[in-house]
Amino acid sequence: MKNFVLAVLSLVFLTACTQGNGDAYITYEGESGHWTGQLQLSRDDSSMNGTYSFRLLNGEMTEVETFTLNINEGGTILNEEKILLDQPIETSIQCSGCMTFNEDTIIPVVIRWNGKKETFNLRAD
């Protein structure tokens, strides 16, 4: 019986330590007429790490001559002269000692390419 109690207490302690670190994993998604975007984010109360991923929806173009990605009103900006569209366009976000996103956060996105412009929002799903 003593071993059983010890095993249960150990399991409770390990579960509390694993869940008690405050990390949250959130996925934000959104799309416009031509683009789809996603942010997969790991965060706690004062830091966050994640990856933004954007893809052209209609696969008709294989490359873009001029491309600008503006996320969260200048929080992340990507400017490229020529970009291939055979893979998602990705950029990371890392912040420590900062205010983090939560489930209610709306992340505005502006994409400019080849003289065109579209805007949309990423929202937690």
PDB file of C-alpha atoms in Angstrom, residues 3-125:
ATOM      1  CA  ASN A   3       4.320   1.895  -2.716  1.00  0.00           C
ATOM      2  CA  PHE A   4       0.917   2.597  -4.243  1.00  0.00           C
ATOM      3  CA  VAL A   5       0.538   5.863  -2.288  1.00  0.00           C
ATOM      4  CA  LEU A   6       4.076   6.872  -3.216  1.00  0.00           C
ATOM      5  CA  ALA A   7       3.382   6.138  -6.891  1.00  0.00           C
ATOM      6  CA  VAL A   8       0.155   8.198  -6.848  1.00  0.00           C
ATOM      7  CA  LEU A   9       1.879  11.133  -5.127  1.00  0.00           C
ATOM      8  CA  SER A  10       4.719  11.013  -7.656  1.00  0.00           C
ATOM      9  CA  LEU A  11       2.255  11.013 -10.534  1.00  0.00           C
ATOM     10  CA  VAL A  12       0.351  13.996  -9.081  1.00  0.00           C
ATOM     11  CA  PHE A  13       3.612  15.894  -8.577  1.00  0.00           C
ATOM     12  CA  LEU A  14       4.822  15.205 -12.138  1.00  0.00           C
ATOM     13  CA  THR A  15       1.473  16.223 -13.623  1.00  0.00           C
ATOM     14  CA  ALA A  16       1.441  19.471 -11.643  1.00  0.00           C
ATOM     15  CA  CYS A  17       4.983  20.322 -12.746  1.00  0.00           C
ATOM     16  CA  THR A  18       4.238  19.568 -16.378  1.00  0.00           C
ATOM     17  CA  GLN A  19       1.039  21.624 -16.476  1.00  0.00           C
ATOM     18  CA  GLY A  20       2.213  24.358 -14.147  1.00  0.00           C
ATOM     19  CA  ASN A  21       4.726  25.979 -16.476  1.00  0.00           C
ATOM     20  CA  GLY A  22       2.075  28.345 -17.878  1.00  0.00           C
ATOM     21  CA  ASP A  23       2.813  27.588 -21.536  1.00  0.00           C
ATOM     22  CA  ALA A  24      -0.060  27.897 -23.971  1.00  0.00           C
ATOM     23  CA  TYR A  25      -0.110  26.793 -27.585  1.00  0.00           C
ATOM     24  CA  ILE A  26      -2.342  28.794 -29.897  1.00  0.00           C
ATOM     25  CA  THR A  27      -2.891  28.666 -33.657  1.00  0.00           C
ATOM     26  CA  TYR A  28      -4.107  31.796 -35.441  1.00  0.00           C
ATOM     27  CA  GLU A  29      -5.465  31.557 -38.988  1.00  0.00           C
ATOM     28  CA  GLY A  30      -6.894  33.814 -41.667  1.00  0.00           C
ATOM     29  CA  GLU A  31      -7.123  34.330 -45.413  1.00  0.00           C
ATOM     30  CA  SER A  32      -7.839  36.877 -48.109  1.00  0.00           C
ATOM     31  CA  GLY A  33      -8.818  36.420 -51.744  1.00  0.00           C
ATOM     32  CA  HIS A  34      -5.341  35.218 -52.741  1.00  0.00           C
ATOM     33  CA  TRP A  35      -3.451  34.397 -49.516  1.00  0.00           C
ATOM     34  CA  THR A  36      -3.809  32.184 -46.480  1.00  0.00           C
ATOM     35  CA  GLY A  37      -1.844  32.693 -43.291  1.00  0.00           C
ATOM     36  CA  GLN A  38      -1.188  30.975 -40.001  1.00  0.00           C
ATOM     37  CA  LEU A  39       0.726  31.607 -36.780  1.00  0.00           C
ATOM     38  CA  GLN A  40       1.594  28.700 -34.516  1.00  0.00           C
ATOM     39  CA  LEU A  41       2.561  30.191 -31.178  1.00  0.00           C
ATOM     40  CA  SER A  42       3.897  28.955 -27.863  1.00  0.00           C
ATOM     41  CA  ARG A  43       3.593  31.525 -25.077  1.00  0.00           C
ATOM     42  CA  ASP A  44       3.595  32.113 -21.349  1.00  0.00           C
ATOM     43  CA  ASP A  45       2.940  35.268 -19.322  1.00  0.00           C
ATOM     44  CA  SER A  46       6.050  37.132 -20.521  1.00  0.00           C
ATOM     45  CA  SER A  47       7.405  35.474 -23.661  1.00  0.00           C
ATOM     46  CA  MET A  48       6.314  33.952 -26.937  1.00  0.00           C
ATOM     47  CA  ASN A  49       7.861  31.972 -29.796  1.00  0.00           C
ATOM     48  CA  GLY A  50       6.212  31.034 -33.024  1.00  0.00           C
ATOM     49  CA  THR A  51       6.249  30.804 -36.787  1.00  0.00           C
ATOM     50  CA  TYR A  52       4.145  32.723 -39.271  1.00  0.00           C
ATOM     51  CA  SER A  53       3.429  30.841 -42.494  1.00  0.00           C
ATOM     52  CA  PHE A  54       1.794  32.307 -45.624  1.00  0.00           C
ATOM     53  CA  ARG A  55       0.857  30.662 -48.899  1.00  0.00           C
ATOM     54  CA  LEU A  56      -0.658  31.850 -52.165  1.00  0.00           C
ATOM     55  CA  LEU A  57      -4.047  30.161 -52.530  1.00  0.00           C
ATOM     56  CA  ASN A  58      -4.348  29.636 -56.268  1.00  0.00           C
ATOM     57  CA  GLY A  59      -0.942  28.188 -57.201  1.00  0.00           C
ATOM     58  CA  GLU A  60      -1.029  29.930 -60.613  1.00  0.00           C
ATOM     59  CA  MET A  61       2.161  31.910 -59.938  1.00  0.00           C
ATOM     60  CA  THR A  62       5.440  30.238 -59.086  1.00  0.00           C
ATOM     61  CA  GLU A  63       7.353  33.421 -58.248  1.00  0.00           C
ATOM     62  CA  VAL A  64       6.664  37.026 -57.254  1.00  0.00           C
ATOM     63  CA  GLU A  65       8.893  39.928 -58.329  1.00  0.00           C
ATOM     64  CA  THR A  66       8.197  42.244 -55.376  1.00  0.00           C
ATOM     65  CA  PHE A  67       6.783  41.061 -52.059  1.00  0.00           C
ATOM     66  CA  THR A  68       6.113  42.875 -48.784  1.00  0.00           C
ATOM     67  CA  LEU A  69       4.572  41.271 -45.724  1.00  0.00           C
ATOM     68  CA  ASN A  70       3.506  43.549 -42.855  1.00  0.00           C
ATOM     69  CA  ILE A  71       2.236  41.748 -39.752  1.00  0.00           C
ATOM     70  CA  ASN A  72       0.672  43.394 -36.697  1.00  0.00           C
ATOM     71  CA  GLU A  73       1.075  46.952 -38.011  1.00  0.00           C
ATOM     72  CA  GLY A  74       4.834  46.775 -38.418  1.00  0.00           C
ATOM     73  CA  GLY A  75       5.603  44.295 -35.636  1.00  0.00           C
ATOM     74  CA  THR A  76       7.071  42.008 -38.292  1.00  0.00           C
ATOM     75  CA  ILE A  77       7.980  43.160 -41.802  1.00  0.00           C
ATOM     76  CA  LEU A  78       9.418  41.077 -44.623  1.00  0.00           C
ATOM     77  CA  ASN A  79      10.546  42.704 -47.900  1.00  0.00           C
ATOM     78  CA  GLU A  80      11.774  40.551 -50.772  1.00  0.00           C
ATOM     79  CA  GLU A  81      12.751  41.478 -54.346  1.00  0.00           C
ATOM     80  CA  LYS A  82      11.970  38.038 -55.748  1.00  0.00           C
ATOM     81  CA  ILE A  83      10.334  35.181 -53.904  1.00  0.00           C
ATOM     82  CA  LEU A  84       9.542  31.623 -55.000  1.00  0.00           C
ATOM     83  CA  LEU A  85       6.105  30.325 -54.102  1.00  0.00           C
ATOM     84  CA  ASP A  86       6.832  26.590 -54.183  1.00  0.00           C
ATOM     85  CA  GLN A  87       6.984  26.572 -50.354  1.00  0.00           C
ATOM     86  CA  PRO A  88       5.209  28.594 -47.661  1.00  0.00           C
ATOM     87  CA  ILE A  89       6.687  32.005 -46.883  1.00  0.00           C
ATOM     88  CA  GLU A  90       7.761  31.741 -43.250  1.00  0.00           C
ATOM     89  CA  THR A  91       9.078  34.122 -40.634  1.00  0.00           C
ATOM     90  CA  SER A  92       9.481  33.633 -36.906  1.00  0.00           C
ATOM     91  CA  ILE A  93       8.427  35.660 -33.882  1.00  0.00           C
ATOM     92  CA  GLN A  94      10.332  35.624 -30.602  1.00  0.00           C
ATOM     93  CA  CYS A  95       9.827  37.909 -27.660  1.00  0.00           C
ATOM     94  CA  SER A  96      10.954  37.726 -24.047  1.00  0.00           C
ATOM     95  CA  GLY A  97       9.811  40.081 -21.310  1.00  0.00           C
ATOM     96  CA  CYS A  98       6.978  41.309 -23.508  1.00  0.00           C
ATOM     97  CA  MET A  99       3.225  41.435 -23.610  1.00  0.00           C
ATOM     98  CA  THR A 100       2.052  38.258 -25.329  1.00  0.00           C
ATOM     99  CA  PHE A 101      -0.848  37.418 -27.634  1.00  0.00           C
ATOM    100  CA  ASN A 102      -3.877  35.622 -26.203  1.00  0.00           C
ATOM    101  CA  GLU A 103      -6.931  33.868 -27.648  1.00  0.00           C
ATOM    102  CA  ASP A 104      -8.705  37.215 -28.268  1.00  0.00           C
ATOM    103  CA  THR A 105      -5.799  38.846 -30.099  1.00  0.00           C
ATOM    104  CA  ILE A 106      -6.487  39.852 -33.702  1.00  0.00           C
ATOM    105  CA  ILE A 107      -3.329  40.083 -35.814  1.00  0.00           C
ATOM    106  CA  PRO A 108      -3.645  42.331 -38.904  1.00  0.00           C
ATOM    107  CA  VAL A 109      -1.751  41.259 -42.036  1.00  0.00           C
ATOM    108  CA  VAL A 110      -1.019  43.304 -45.170  1.00  0.00           C
ATOM    109  CA  ILE A 111       0.523  41.553 -48.178  1.00  0.00           C
ATOM    110  CA  ARG A 112       1.735  43.470 -51.239  1.00  0.00           C
ATOM    111  CA  TRP A 113       2.949  41.634 -54.331  1.00  0.00           C
ATOM    112  CA  ASN A 114       3.438  42.634 -57.959  1.00  0.00           C
ATOM    113  CA  GLY A 115       1.517  45.904 -57.477  1.00  0.00           C
ATOM    114  CA  LYS A 116      -1.415  44.227 -55.673  1.00  0.00           C
ATOM    115  CA  LYS A 117      -2.428  44.533 -52.012  1.00  0.00           C
ATOM    116  CA  GLU A 118      -4.623  42.433 -49.721  1.00  0.00           C
ATOM    117  CA  THR A 119      -5.358  42.690 -46.021  1.00  0.00           C
ATOM    118  CA  PHE A 120      -6.787  40.152 -43.608  1.00  0.00           C
ATOM    119  CA  ASN A 121      -6.651  39.199 -39.929  1.00  0.00           C
ATOM    120  CA  LEU A 122      -5.275  36.165 -38.156  1.00  0.00           C
ATOM    121  CA  ARG A 123      -7.526  34.951 -35.335  1.00  0.00           C
ATOM    122  CA  ALA A 124      -7.194  32.112 -32.851  1.00  0.00           C
ATOM    123  CA  ASP A 125      -9.125  29.056 -33.951  1.00  0.00           C
TER     124      ASP A 125
END
